[in-house]
Short mmCIF file of C-alpha atoms and ligand atoms in Angstrom, two decimals:
data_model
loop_
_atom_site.label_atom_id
_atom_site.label_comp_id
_atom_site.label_asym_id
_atom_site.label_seq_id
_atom_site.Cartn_x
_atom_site.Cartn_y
_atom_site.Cartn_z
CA UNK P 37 119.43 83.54 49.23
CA UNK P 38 119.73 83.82 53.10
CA UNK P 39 116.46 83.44 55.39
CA UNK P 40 114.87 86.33 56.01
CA UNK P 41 114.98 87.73 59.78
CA UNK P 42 112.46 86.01 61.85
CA UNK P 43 109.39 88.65 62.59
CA UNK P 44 108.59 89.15 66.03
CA UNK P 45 105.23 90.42 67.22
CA UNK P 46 105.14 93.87 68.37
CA UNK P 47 108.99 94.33 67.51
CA UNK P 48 110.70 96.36 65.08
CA UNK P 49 113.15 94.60 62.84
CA UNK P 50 116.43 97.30 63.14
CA UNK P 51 119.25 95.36 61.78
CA UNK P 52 120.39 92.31 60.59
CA UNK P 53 124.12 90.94 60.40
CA UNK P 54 125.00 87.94 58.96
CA UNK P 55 123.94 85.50 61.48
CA UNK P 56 122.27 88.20 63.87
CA UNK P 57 119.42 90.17 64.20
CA UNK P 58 118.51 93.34 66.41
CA UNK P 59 115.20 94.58 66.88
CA UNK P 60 113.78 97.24 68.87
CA UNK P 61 111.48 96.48 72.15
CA UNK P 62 108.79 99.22 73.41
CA UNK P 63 110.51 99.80 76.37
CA UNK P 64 112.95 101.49 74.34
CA UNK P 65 115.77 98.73 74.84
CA UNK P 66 116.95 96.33 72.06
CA UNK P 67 116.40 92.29 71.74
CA UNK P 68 119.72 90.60 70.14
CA UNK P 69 118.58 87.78 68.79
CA UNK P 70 121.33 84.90 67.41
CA UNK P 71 120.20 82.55 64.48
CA UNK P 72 121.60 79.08 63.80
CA UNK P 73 122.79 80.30 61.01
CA UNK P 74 126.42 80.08 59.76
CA UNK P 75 129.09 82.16 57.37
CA UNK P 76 131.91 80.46 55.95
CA UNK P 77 134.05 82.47 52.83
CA UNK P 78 132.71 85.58 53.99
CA UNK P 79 128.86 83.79 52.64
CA UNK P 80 126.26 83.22 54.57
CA UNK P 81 125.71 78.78 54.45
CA UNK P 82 122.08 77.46 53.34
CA UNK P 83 122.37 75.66 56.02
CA UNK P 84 121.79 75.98 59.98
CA UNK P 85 123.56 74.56 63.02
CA UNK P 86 121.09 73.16 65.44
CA UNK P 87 121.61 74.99 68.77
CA UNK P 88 124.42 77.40 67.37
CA UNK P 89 122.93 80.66 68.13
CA UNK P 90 122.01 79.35 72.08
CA UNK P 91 125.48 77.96 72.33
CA UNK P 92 127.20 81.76 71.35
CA UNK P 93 124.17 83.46 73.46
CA UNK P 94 124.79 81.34 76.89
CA UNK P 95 129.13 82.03 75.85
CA UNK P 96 128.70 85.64 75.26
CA UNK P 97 126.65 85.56 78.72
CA UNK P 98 129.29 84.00 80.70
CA UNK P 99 132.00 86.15 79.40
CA UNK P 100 130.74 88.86 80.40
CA UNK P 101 130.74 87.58 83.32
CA UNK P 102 134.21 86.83 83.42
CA UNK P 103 134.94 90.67 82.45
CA UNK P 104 132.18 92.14 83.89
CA UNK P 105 135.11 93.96 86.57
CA UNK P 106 136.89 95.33 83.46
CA UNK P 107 133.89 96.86 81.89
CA UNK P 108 130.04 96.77 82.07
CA UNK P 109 128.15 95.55 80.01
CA UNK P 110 124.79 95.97 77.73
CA UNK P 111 122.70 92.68 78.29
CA UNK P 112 119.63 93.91 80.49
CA UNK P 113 117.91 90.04 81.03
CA UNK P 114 117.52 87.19 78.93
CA UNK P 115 113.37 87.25 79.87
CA UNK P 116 112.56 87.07 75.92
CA UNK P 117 110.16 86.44 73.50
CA UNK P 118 109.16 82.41 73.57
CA UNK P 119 109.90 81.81 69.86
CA UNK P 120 113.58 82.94 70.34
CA UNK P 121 114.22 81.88 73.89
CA UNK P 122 117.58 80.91 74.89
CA UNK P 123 119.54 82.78 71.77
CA UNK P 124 118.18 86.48 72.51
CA UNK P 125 118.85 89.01 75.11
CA UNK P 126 117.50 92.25 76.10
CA UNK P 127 120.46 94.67 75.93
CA UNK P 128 120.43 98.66 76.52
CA UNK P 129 120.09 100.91 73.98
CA UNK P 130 123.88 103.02 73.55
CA UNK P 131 125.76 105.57 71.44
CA UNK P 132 127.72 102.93 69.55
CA UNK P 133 131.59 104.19 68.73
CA UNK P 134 131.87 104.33 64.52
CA UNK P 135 135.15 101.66 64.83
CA UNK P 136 135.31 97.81 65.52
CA UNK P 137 137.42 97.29 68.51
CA UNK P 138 140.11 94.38 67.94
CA UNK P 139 142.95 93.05 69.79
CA UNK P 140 145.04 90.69 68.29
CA UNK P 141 147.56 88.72 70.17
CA UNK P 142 148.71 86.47 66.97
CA UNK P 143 148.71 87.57 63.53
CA UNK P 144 146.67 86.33 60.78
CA UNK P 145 143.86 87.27 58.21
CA UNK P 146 143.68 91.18 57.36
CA UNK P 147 146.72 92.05 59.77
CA UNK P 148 148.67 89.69 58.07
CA UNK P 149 147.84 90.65 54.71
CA UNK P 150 148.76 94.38 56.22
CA UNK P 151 151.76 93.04 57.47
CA UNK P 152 153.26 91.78 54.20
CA UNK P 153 152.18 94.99 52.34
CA UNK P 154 153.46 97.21 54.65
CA UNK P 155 155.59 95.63 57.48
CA UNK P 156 152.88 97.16 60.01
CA UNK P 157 149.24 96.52 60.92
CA UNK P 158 147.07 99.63 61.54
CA UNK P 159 150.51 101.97 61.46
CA UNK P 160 151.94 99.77 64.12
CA UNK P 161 155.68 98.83 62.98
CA UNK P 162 156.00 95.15 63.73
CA UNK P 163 159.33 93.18 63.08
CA UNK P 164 160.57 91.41 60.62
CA UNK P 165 160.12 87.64 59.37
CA UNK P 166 156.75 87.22 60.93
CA UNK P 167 154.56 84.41 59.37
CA UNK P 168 150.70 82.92 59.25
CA UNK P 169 149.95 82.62 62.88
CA UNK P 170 153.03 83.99 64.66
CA UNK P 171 152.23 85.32 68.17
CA UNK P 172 152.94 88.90 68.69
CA UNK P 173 155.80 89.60 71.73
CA UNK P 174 153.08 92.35 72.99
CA UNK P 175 149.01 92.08 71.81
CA UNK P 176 148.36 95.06 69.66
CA UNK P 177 145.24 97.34 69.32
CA UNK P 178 143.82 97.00 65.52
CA UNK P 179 141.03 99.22 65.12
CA UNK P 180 139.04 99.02 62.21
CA UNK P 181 135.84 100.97 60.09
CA UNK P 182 132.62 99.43 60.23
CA UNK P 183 131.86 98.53 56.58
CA UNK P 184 128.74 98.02 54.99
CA UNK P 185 126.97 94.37 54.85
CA UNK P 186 128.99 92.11 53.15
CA UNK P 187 132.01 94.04 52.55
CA UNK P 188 134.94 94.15 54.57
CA UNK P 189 136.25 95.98 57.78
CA UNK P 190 138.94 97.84 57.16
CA UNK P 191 141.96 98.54 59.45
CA UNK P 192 142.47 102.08 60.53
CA UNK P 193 145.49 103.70 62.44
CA UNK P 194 144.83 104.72 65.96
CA UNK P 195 145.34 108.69 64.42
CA UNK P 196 142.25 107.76 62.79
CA UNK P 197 140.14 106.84 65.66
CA UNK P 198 141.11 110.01 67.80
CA UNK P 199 140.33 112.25 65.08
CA UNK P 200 136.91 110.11 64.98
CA UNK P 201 135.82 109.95 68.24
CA UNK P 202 138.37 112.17 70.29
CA UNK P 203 142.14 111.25 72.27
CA UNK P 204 140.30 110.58 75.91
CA UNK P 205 137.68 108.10 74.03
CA UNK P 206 140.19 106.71 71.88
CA UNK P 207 142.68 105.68 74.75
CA UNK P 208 139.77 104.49 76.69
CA UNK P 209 138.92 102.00 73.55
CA UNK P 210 142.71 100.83 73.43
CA UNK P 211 142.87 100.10 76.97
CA UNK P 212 139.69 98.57 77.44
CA UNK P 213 139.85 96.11 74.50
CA UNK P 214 143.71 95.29 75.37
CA UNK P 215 142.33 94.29 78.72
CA UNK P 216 139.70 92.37 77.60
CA UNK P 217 142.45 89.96 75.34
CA UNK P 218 144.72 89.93 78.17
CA UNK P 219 141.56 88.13 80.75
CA UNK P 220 140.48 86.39 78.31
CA UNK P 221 143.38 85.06 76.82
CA UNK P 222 144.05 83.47 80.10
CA UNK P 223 141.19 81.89 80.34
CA UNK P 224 141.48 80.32 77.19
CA UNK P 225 145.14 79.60 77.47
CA UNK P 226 144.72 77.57 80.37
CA UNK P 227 141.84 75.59 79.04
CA UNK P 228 144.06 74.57 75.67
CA UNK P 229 142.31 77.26 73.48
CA UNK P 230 144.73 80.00 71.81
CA UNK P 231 142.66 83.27 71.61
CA UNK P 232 144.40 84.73 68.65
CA UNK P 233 142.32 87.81 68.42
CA UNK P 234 139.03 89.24 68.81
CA UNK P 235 135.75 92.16 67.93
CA UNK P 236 134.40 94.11 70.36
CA UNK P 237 131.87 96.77 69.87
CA UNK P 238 131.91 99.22 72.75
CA UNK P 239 129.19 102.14 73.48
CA UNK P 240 128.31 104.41 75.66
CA UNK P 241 125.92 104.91 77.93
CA UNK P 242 123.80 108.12 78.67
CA UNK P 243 125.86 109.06 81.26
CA UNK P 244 128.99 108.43 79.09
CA UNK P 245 129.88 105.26 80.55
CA UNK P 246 131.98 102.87 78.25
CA UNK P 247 129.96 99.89 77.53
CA UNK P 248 130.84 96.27 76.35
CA UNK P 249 127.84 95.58 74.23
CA UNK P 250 127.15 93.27 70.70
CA UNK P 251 128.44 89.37 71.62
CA UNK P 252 131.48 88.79 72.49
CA UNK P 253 133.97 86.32 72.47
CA UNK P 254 132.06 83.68 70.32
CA UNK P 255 133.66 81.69 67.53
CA UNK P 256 132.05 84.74 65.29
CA UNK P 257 133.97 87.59 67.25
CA UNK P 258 137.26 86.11 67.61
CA UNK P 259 139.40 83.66 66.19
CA UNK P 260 140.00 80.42 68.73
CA UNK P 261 142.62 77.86 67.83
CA UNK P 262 143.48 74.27 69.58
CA UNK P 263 146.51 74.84 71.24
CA UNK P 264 147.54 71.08 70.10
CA UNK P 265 147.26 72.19 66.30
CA UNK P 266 149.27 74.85 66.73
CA UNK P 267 151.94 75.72 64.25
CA UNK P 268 152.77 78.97 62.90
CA UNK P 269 154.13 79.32 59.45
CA UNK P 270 150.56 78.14 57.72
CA UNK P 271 146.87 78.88 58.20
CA UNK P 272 145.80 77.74 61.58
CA UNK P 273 142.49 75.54 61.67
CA UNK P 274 139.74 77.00 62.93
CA UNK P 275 138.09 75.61 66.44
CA UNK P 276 134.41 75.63 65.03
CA UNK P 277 133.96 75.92 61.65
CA UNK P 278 137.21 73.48 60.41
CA UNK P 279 135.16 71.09 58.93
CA UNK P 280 133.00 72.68 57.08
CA UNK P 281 135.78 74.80 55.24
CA UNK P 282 137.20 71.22 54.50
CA UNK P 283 133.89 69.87 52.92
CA UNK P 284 133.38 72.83 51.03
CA UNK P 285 136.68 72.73 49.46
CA UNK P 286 137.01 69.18 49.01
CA UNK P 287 135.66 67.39 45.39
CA UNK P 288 132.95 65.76 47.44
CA UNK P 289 131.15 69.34 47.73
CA UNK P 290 130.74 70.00 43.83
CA UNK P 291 131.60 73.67 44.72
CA UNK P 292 134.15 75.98 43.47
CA UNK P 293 134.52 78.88 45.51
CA UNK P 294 135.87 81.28 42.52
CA UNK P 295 132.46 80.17 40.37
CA UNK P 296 130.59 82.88 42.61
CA UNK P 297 128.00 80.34 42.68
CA UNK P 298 126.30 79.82 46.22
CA UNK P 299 128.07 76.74 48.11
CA UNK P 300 125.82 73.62 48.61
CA UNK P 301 123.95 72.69 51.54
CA UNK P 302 126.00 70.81 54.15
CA UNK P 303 126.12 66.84 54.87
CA UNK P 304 124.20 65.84 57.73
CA UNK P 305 127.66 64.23 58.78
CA UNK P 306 129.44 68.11 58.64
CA UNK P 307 126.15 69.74 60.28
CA UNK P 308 126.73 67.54 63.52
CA UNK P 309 130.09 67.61 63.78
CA UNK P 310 130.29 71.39 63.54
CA UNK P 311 127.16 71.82 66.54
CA UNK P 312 129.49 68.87 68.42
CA UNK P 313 132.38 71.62 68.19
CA UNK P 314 129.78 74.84 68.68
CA UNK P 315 129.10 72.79 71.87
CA UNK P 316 132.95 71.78 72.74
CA UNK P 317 133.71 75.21 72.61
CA UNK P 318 131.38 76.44 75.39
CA UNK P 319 131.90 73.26 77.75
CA UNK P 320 135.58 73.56 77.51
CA UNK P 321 135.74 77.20 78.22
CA UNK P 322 132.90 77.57 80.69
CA UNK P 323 133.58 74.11 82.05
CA UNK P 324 129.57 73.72 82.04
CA UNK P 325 127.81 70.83 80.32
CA UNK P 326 125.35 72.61 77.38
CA UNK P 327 121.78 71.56 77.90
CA UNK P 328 119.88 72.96 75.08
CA UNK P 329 116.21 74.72 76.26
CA UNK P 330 115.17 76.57 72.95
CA UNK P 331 112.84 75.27 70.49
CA UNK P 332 114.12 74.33 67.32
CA UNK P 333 114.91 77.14 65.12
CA UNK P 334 112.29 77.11 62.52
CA UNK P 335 114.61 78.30 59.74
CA UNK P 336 116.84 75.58 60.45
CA UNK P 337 114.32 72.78 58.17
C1 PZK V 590 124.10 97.81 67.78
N1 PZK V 590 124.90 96.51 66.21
C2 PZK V 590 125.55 95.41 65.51
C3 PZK V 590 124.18 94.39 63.70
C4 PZK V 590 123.05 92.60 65.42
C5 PZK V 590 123.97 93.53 65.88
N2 PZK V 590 123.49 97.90 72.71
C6 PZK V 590 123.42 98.47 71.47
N3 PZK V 590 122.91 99.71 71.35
C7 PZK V 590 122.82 100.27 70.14
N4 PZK V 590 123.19 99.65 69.02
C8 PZK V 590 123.71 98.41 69.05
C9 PZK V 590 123.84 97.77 70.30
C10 PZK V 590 124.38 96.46 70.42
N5 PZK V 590 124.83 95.42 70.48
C11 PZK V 590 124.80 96.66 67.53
N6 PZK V 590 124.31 97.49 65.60
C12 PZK V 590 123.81 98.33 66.55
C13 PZK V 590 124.55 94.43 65.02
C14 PZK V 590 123.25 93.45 63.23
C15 PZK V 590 122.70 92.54 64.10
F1 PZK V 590 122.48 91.75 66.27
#
């Protein structure tokens, strides 16, 4: 059984997502606060990464940075509560669109399984012969329905998001999150990262401003390969969380993923090696060293 959401004084608890939670501040704005905790198989681990949820704060932070001339964003301050400095922010309160936001510049996971069912992802015809991992001539604009905790997104056609949220809006989504891949998948090129897609969750403001908000551009919003590994025509390994798929699959774990029974906690060994790539990550992209400054996560014994 997962942890339950820390409680923070004075704060009410709004939501929790599998390794965040959001709460609501009396000023009216909202605290997002990021656990060290981690999901692999679609299940949330028993176990915690030390420094995880800092590490995808400070990289969310300094991404928006990096796009903060394509679109503003939510994050208010990182002035927090003590018990969750360092992996919390204080973001604005918007009018959240009803759709997930993804571009996808390679294709993998649900578009691929699209893709072989259909010959198209989201209604968008792609060619022929396509494999696990093939990069796309153009990125494509994969909107999808917020589902429910624990169940899955599912892809929509872009019909589906004007008739949700209007043609002007819709556009506007498509041409924001297409030119938040393109920056960022720059950026991450040139430091030997492929950025084969990524969730954003846009909003607006009261004003009707479009807003970046949620995290973005963390190992949990987006899928980042090493360039080195790559080879299309399998499953691509997975920057961060590699290791830990291995150990859970391998003999040594004891678990068998069909036996719906909850995976074991993780070897010291697997813990450390998956913060060591947490931490990788956000040096190599932000080209700063990581100095932690929270306190330990208190979950996390
Ligand atoms: C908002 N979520 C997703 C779920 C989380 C986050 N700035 C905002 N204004 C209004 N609502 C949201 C945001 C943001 N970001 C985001 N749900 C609502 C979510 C669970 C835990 F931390």
């Amino acid at each position: 059984m997962p942890p339950a959401p820390p409680t923070l004084a004075g704060l009410t608890h709004l939501h929790s997502g599998k390794v965040r939670d959001l709460y609501a501040l009396p000023s009216g704005d909202l605290l997002m606060v990021a656990s060290d905790r981690l999901s692999a198989f679609d299940l949330v681990l028993n176990t915690t990464i030390p420094d995880k949820g800092e590490v995808l704060t400070r990289l969310s932070l300094w991404w928006f940075d990096q796009l903060a001339d394509l679109v503003p964003h939510h994050v208010l301050s990182a002035d927090v509560p003590e018990e969750v400095r360092g992996r919390a922010v204080v973001c604005r309160r918007l009018s959240m669109f009803p759709v997930e936001c993804v571009a996808r510049g390679y294709l993998t996971g649900s578009g691929l399984l699209d893709y072989r069912a259909t010959g198209e992802v989201c209604g968008l015809a792609l060619p022929a012969g396509l494999e696990d991992g093939s990069r796309l001539d153009q990125p494509i604009f994969t909107p999808a329905s917020k589902a429910a905790l624990g169940d899955h997104d599912e892809n929509v056609s872009f019909a589906a998001v004007e008739a949700a949220v209007g043609t002007a809006r819709a556009a506007e989504l498509r041409e924001v999150t297409l030119a938040v891949y393109a920056r960022a998948e720059e950026i991450t090129r040139e430091r030997g990262i492929i950025l084969a897609d990524t969730k954003l969750e846009l909003g607006t403001a009261p004003d009707g401003t479009l807003v970046l908000a949620d995290e973005v551009l963390t190992p949990d919003s987006s899928r980042f390969w090493p360039a080195e590994d790559y080879r299309p025509g399998r499953s691509q390994p997975s920057y961060d969380k590699q290791v830990v798929r291995n150990w859970l699959l391998s003999t040594e774990s004891g678990w068998d993923r069909a036996s719906g029974e909850p995976p074991p906690p993780l070897p010291e060994e697997v813990v450390l090696l998956t913060r060591q790539r947490y931490v990788e990550a956000y040096e190599r992209l932000t080209g700063e060293t990581f100095v932690p400054t929270t306190a330990p996560d208190p979950r996390s014994s």
